[in-house]
XYZ file of C-alpha atoms in Angstrom:
307
model
C 0.000 0.000 0.000
C 2.194 3.125 -1.228
C 0.840 5.868 0.933
C 1.747 9.437 0.152
C 3.045 12.322 -1.879
C 5.917 14.195 -0.258
C 4.573 17.724 0.025
C 3.785 20.075 2.870
C 1.112 22.726 3.014
C 1.775 24.121 6.511
C -0.453 26.207 8.737
C -2.524 27.763 5.950
C -3.637 24.304 4.891
C -4.447 23.038 8.373
C -6.442 26.181 9.130
C -8.906 25.179 6.419
C -9.424 21.641 7.718
C -12.811 20.695 9.132
C -13.486 19.731 12.742
C -14.839 16.374 11.549
C -13.600 14.034 8.822
C -14.975 14.813 5.387
C -15.279 12.131 2.720
C -15.703 13.554 -0.774
C -17.174 11.267 -3.427
C -17.863 13.672 -6.284
C -15.302 12.017 -8.557
C -16.950 8.638 -7.977
C -20.318 10.088 -8.961
C -18.822 11.485 -12.157
C -17.109 8.199 -13.007
C -20.244 6.085 -12.597
C -22.381 8.560 -14.534
C -19.949 8.070 -17.422
C -19.689 4.316 -16.833
C -23.477 3.845 -16.913
C -23.961 6.138 -19.906
C -21.479 4.063 -21.912
C -22.751 0.634 -20.879
C -19.657 0.023 -18.773
C -17.277 0.683 -21.673
C -16.111 4.319 -21.572
C -13.551 5.214 -24.204
C -9.990 6.279 -23.463
C -10.898 9.835 -24.530
C -13.894 9.907 -22.182
C -11.811 8.603 -19.310
C -9.111 11.182 -19.993
C -11.853 13.831 -19.757
C -13.020 12.323 -16.443
C -9.498 12.717 -15.078
C -8.947 16.190 -16.521
C -12.264 17.479 -15.188
C -11.904 15.926 -11.755
C -11.062 17.332 -8.364
C -7.579 18.530 -7.520
C -6.981 15.371 -5.490
C -7.991 13.149 -8.415
C -5.603 14.990 -10.689
C -2.785 14.727 -8.142
C -3.574 11.040 -7.708
C -3.409 10.526 -11.474
C -0.072 12.324 -11.812
C 1.515 10.600 -8.835
C 0.448 7.062 -9.711
C 0.384 7.212 -13.514
C -3.372 6.860 -13.787
C -4.483 7.548 -17.362
C -7.597 6.999 -19.397
C -5.793 4.269 -21.316
C -4.851 2.432 -18.125
C -8.348 2.673 -16.644
C -9.858 1.402 -19.915
C -7.440 -1.527 -19.933
C -8.337 -2.412 -16.355
C -12.080 -2.218 -17.080
C -11.599 -4.509 -20.056
C -9.526 -7.051 -18.126
C -11.465 -6.923 -14.845
C -14.941 -5.428 -15.289
C -16.145 -7.092 -12.096
C -13.848 -4.857 -10.063
C -15.788 -1.760 -11.121
C -19.186 -3.351 -10.616
C -18.216 -4.607 -7.167
C -16.878 -1.195 -6.149
C -20.396 0.215 -6.060
C -21.117 -2.044 -3.074
C -18.446 -0.303 -1.028
C -20.096 3.072 -1.533
C -22.908 1.860 0.705
C -20.634 1.523 3.748
C -19.219 5.058 3.578
C -21.760 6.712 5.943
C -20.898 4.173 8.646
C -17.198 4.579 7.839
C -17.451 8.327 8.339
C -19.130 7.887 11.744
C -16.488 5.437 12.920
C -13.686 7.631 11.649
C -15.033 10.517 13.685
C -14.713 8.424 16.844
C -11.202 7.330 15.853
C -10.102 10.886 15.165
C -11.570 12.073 18.457
C -9.224 9.583 20.097
C -6.357 10.795 17.948
C -7.067 14.397 19.002
C -6.918 13.351 22.631
C -3.590 11.595 22.144
C -2.119 14.130 19.704
C -3.693 17.582 20.120
C -1.878 18.958 17.059
C -3.831 16.617 14.785
C -5.826 18.223 11.975
C -8.517 16.655 9.837
C -7.777 17.023 6.133
C -10.430 15.721 3.741
C -10.463 12.264 2.225
C -11.332 12.029 -1.461
C -12.692 8.764 -2.824
C -11.901 8.417 -6.529
C -11.927 5.719 -9.195
C -8.647 4.789 -10.839
C -6.856 1.927 -12.576
C -7.175 -0.697 -9.856
C -4.183 0.516 -7.873
C -2.985 2.001 -5.598
C -5.286 1.681 -2.611
C -4.428 5.170 -1.418
C -2.027 8.055 -1.165
C -1.797 10.958 1.267
C 0.000 14.238 1.792
C -0.400 16.929 4.459
C -3.400 18.417 2.647
C -5.438 15.216 2.604
C -5.777 11.620 1.500
C -7.042 9.983 -1.679
C -8.487 6.469 -1.745
C -9.020 4.398 -4.881
C -12.558 3.048 -4.412
C -12.196 0.077 -6.734
C -8.732 -0.807 -5.405
C -9.681 -0.732 -1.720
C -13.008 -2.433 -2.351
C -11.149 -5.311 -4.005
C -8.513 -5.542 -1.256
C -10.373 -8.068 0.865
C -7.011 -9.608 1.763
C -6.552 -6.654 4.181
C -9.864 -7.021 6.058
C -12.710 -9.231 4.829
C -15.377 -6.757 5.954
C -15.462 -3.682 3.670
C -16.560 -1.276 6.388
C -13.685 -2.340 8.643
C -11.316 -2.189 5.694
C -12.207 1.405 4.827
C -12.083 2.572 8.453
C -8.675 1.137 9.231
C -7.032 1.989 5.902
C -8.295 5.588 5.988
C -7.112 5.902 9.601
C -3.674 4.740 8.398
C -3.723 7.352 5.639
C -4.754 10.081 8.078
C -1.646 9.345 10.136
C 0.475 9.743 7.008
C -0.899 13.274 6.584
C 0.659 14.144 9.973
C 3.992 12.344 9.871
C 7.278 14.226 9.722
C 8.855 11.464 7.631
C 6.132 11.885 5.006
C 7.069 15.509 4.336
C 10.371 14.576 2.745
C 9.811 11.085 1.480
C 12.511 9.754 -0.846
C 11.491 7.612 -3.772
C 12.429 3.917 -3.763
C 15.974 3.661 -5.080
C 17.097 6.852 -3.354
C 19.834 5.915 -0.827
C 17.830 7.734 1.852
C 14.914 5.337 1.308
C 16.304 2.720 3.639
C 14.356 -0.309 4.757
C 14.345 1.118 8.290
C 13.081 4.564 7.306
C 10.301 3.316 5.057
C 9.288 0.579 7.497
C 9.005 3.092 10.326
C 7.010 5.399 8.088
C 4.485 2.668 7.343
C 4.699 0.852 10.655
C 4.167 3.997 12.725
C 1.027 4.715 10.697
C -0.137 1.143 11.320
C 0.448 1.446 15.056
C -1.263 4.800 15.538
C -4.152 3.699 13.316
C -4.615 0.614 15.486
C -4.430 2.710 18.640
C -7.259 4.984 17.513
C -9.402 2.798 15.216
C -8.980 -0.604 16.803
C -6.986 -2.427 14.130
C -4.085 -2.213 11.739
C -4.932 -1.921 8.058
C -3.596 -5.409 7.231
C -4.703 -8.118 9.646
C -2.829 -10.865 7.772
C 0.526 -9.911 9.267
C -0.387 -11.320 12.680
C -1.184 -14.687 11.079
C 1.931 -14.810 8.895
C 4.406 -13.827 11.583
C 3.135 -15.764 14.602
C 5.992 -17.885 15.924
C 8.431 -16.427 13.360
C 9.117 -13.092 15.077
C 12.790 -13.772 15.816
C 13.509 -15.160 12.344
C 11.826 -12.286 10.477
C 13.200 -9.503 12.642
C 16.749 -10.859 12.614
C 16.623 -10.741 8.814
C 15.159 -7.225 8.996
C 17.941 -6.057 11.298
C 20.535 -7.273 8.795
C 18.806 -5.450 5.909
C 17.468 -2.317 7.598
C 20.203 0.138 6.594
C 20.128 -0.904 2.954
C 17.823 0.494 0.285
C 16.588 -2.782 -1.236
C 12.933 -2.428 -0.317
C 11.774 -5.339 -2.444
C 11.790 -8.058 0.237
C 10.108 -5.817 2.802
C 7.777 -3.201 1.351
C 5.323 -2.575 -1.504
C 5.732 -6.146 -2.731
C 2.157 -7.457 -2.820
C 1.434 -9.573 -5.877
C -1.915 -11.212 -6.683
C -1.788 -14.967 -6.618
C -0.146 -17.225 -4.052
C -0.931 -16.519 -0.412
C 2.569 -15.435 0.524
C 3.551 -12.819 3.126
C 4.168 -9.328 1.809
C 4.919 -5.883 3.242
C 6.597 -7.369 6.312
C 8.411 -4.056 6.800
C 5.044 -2.589 7.812
C 4.821 -5.231 10.538
C 8.368 -4.737 11.847
C 7.980 -0.953 11.833
C 4.706 -1.375 13.698
C 6.456 -3.447 16.344
C 9.229 -0.891 16.763
C 6.648 1.879 17.255
C 4.691 -0.303 19.678
C 7.830 -1.112 21.657
C 8.510 2.616 22.025
C 4.948 3.318 23.145
C 4.810 0.515 25.697
C 7.989 1.580 27.488
C 6.972 5.259 27.612
C 5.474 6.606 30.838
C 3.757 9.538 29.066
C 1.605 7.959 26.366
C 0.591 11.254 24.732
C 4.229 12.279 24.464
C 4.989 8.851 23.009
C 2.341 9.236 20.294
C 3.764 12.667 19.441
C 7.267 11.205 19.145
C 6.002 8.360 16.953
C 4.237 10.772 14.585
C 6.961 13.428 14.626
C 9.956 11.083 14.387
C 12.480 12.273 11.818
C 15.569 10.272 12.863
C 14.890 6.571 12.305
C 18.095 5.349 13.944
C 17.574 7.444 17.078
C 13.968 6.294 17.341
C 14.991 2.658 16.938
C 17.544 3.005 19.756
C 15.066 4.747 22.030
C 12.354 2.150 21.389
C 14.261 -0.644 23.098
C 13.195 -2.970 20.268
C 15.162 -6.120 19.567
C 14.391 -9.058 17.263
C 11.762 -11.410 18.604
C 10.797 -9.313 21.626
C 7.410 -9.930 23.205
C 4.929 -7.043 23.066
C 1.778 -6.632 25.145
C -1.474 -5.075 23.975
C -0.831 -1.327 23.670
C -4.519 -0.440 23.895
C -4.683 -1.906 27.391
C -2.204 0.643 28.699
């Protein structure tokens, strides 16, 4: 799940944020008006017009993740069921918005500097699930609706994934995110970026965005984290992050899980939990944070929400 664009909008942006989460679905309405009018077969030119005439977040989403009319048309042709099924997920959004409000109330209590940028739901080319920057988050409806490998229940899936994306809008590491291949994009840095978002999202919404990690890693904590420790200062992200592939049921994105455990280790040993959440969100020195967390491969972690 690649999560964000590296851009900051500062105080002027946060001043415009609402007191409650806003989910904007205007681009979805436009897409399905076109989809229905064309019998489910919009042309490349029509889809290009959908993108060009969309919201600012849709256009940013398209630029950042190479979403084009041609690519959407190809995905519709190869997997039309994805776009039909996505309509079902629209029905859960009112409940999602209510649950997100409760989660963000908790986040405000733990992290008073939190702001509530809008979430835009759009329709794209089947991936990615979402991106975020300090001005808001964008979720691909069809991609997240199809991602039942994260959470089988669509309402839960949307709540926990959007909570994860909200955390990305706040993180210091997200404001200067190097691209994969950049020497600064180490396994440790990117795993803490994603894992910290997983941990805070669980703390406020009740679950991480990907529940499969607990199943895959049970009893293998020492083995996986010893391998992570050996690789963490390198920039080969492939074995650890953004490596989901449809098909065999094999573990993926294990860097999310290790980063989550490092953040959780830091939180559990901290006496001041609000200060710990602030440090987790504001961390900008991965090595210092790792040292301060007390994490080591295979360590046992208790339930953070019980503290």
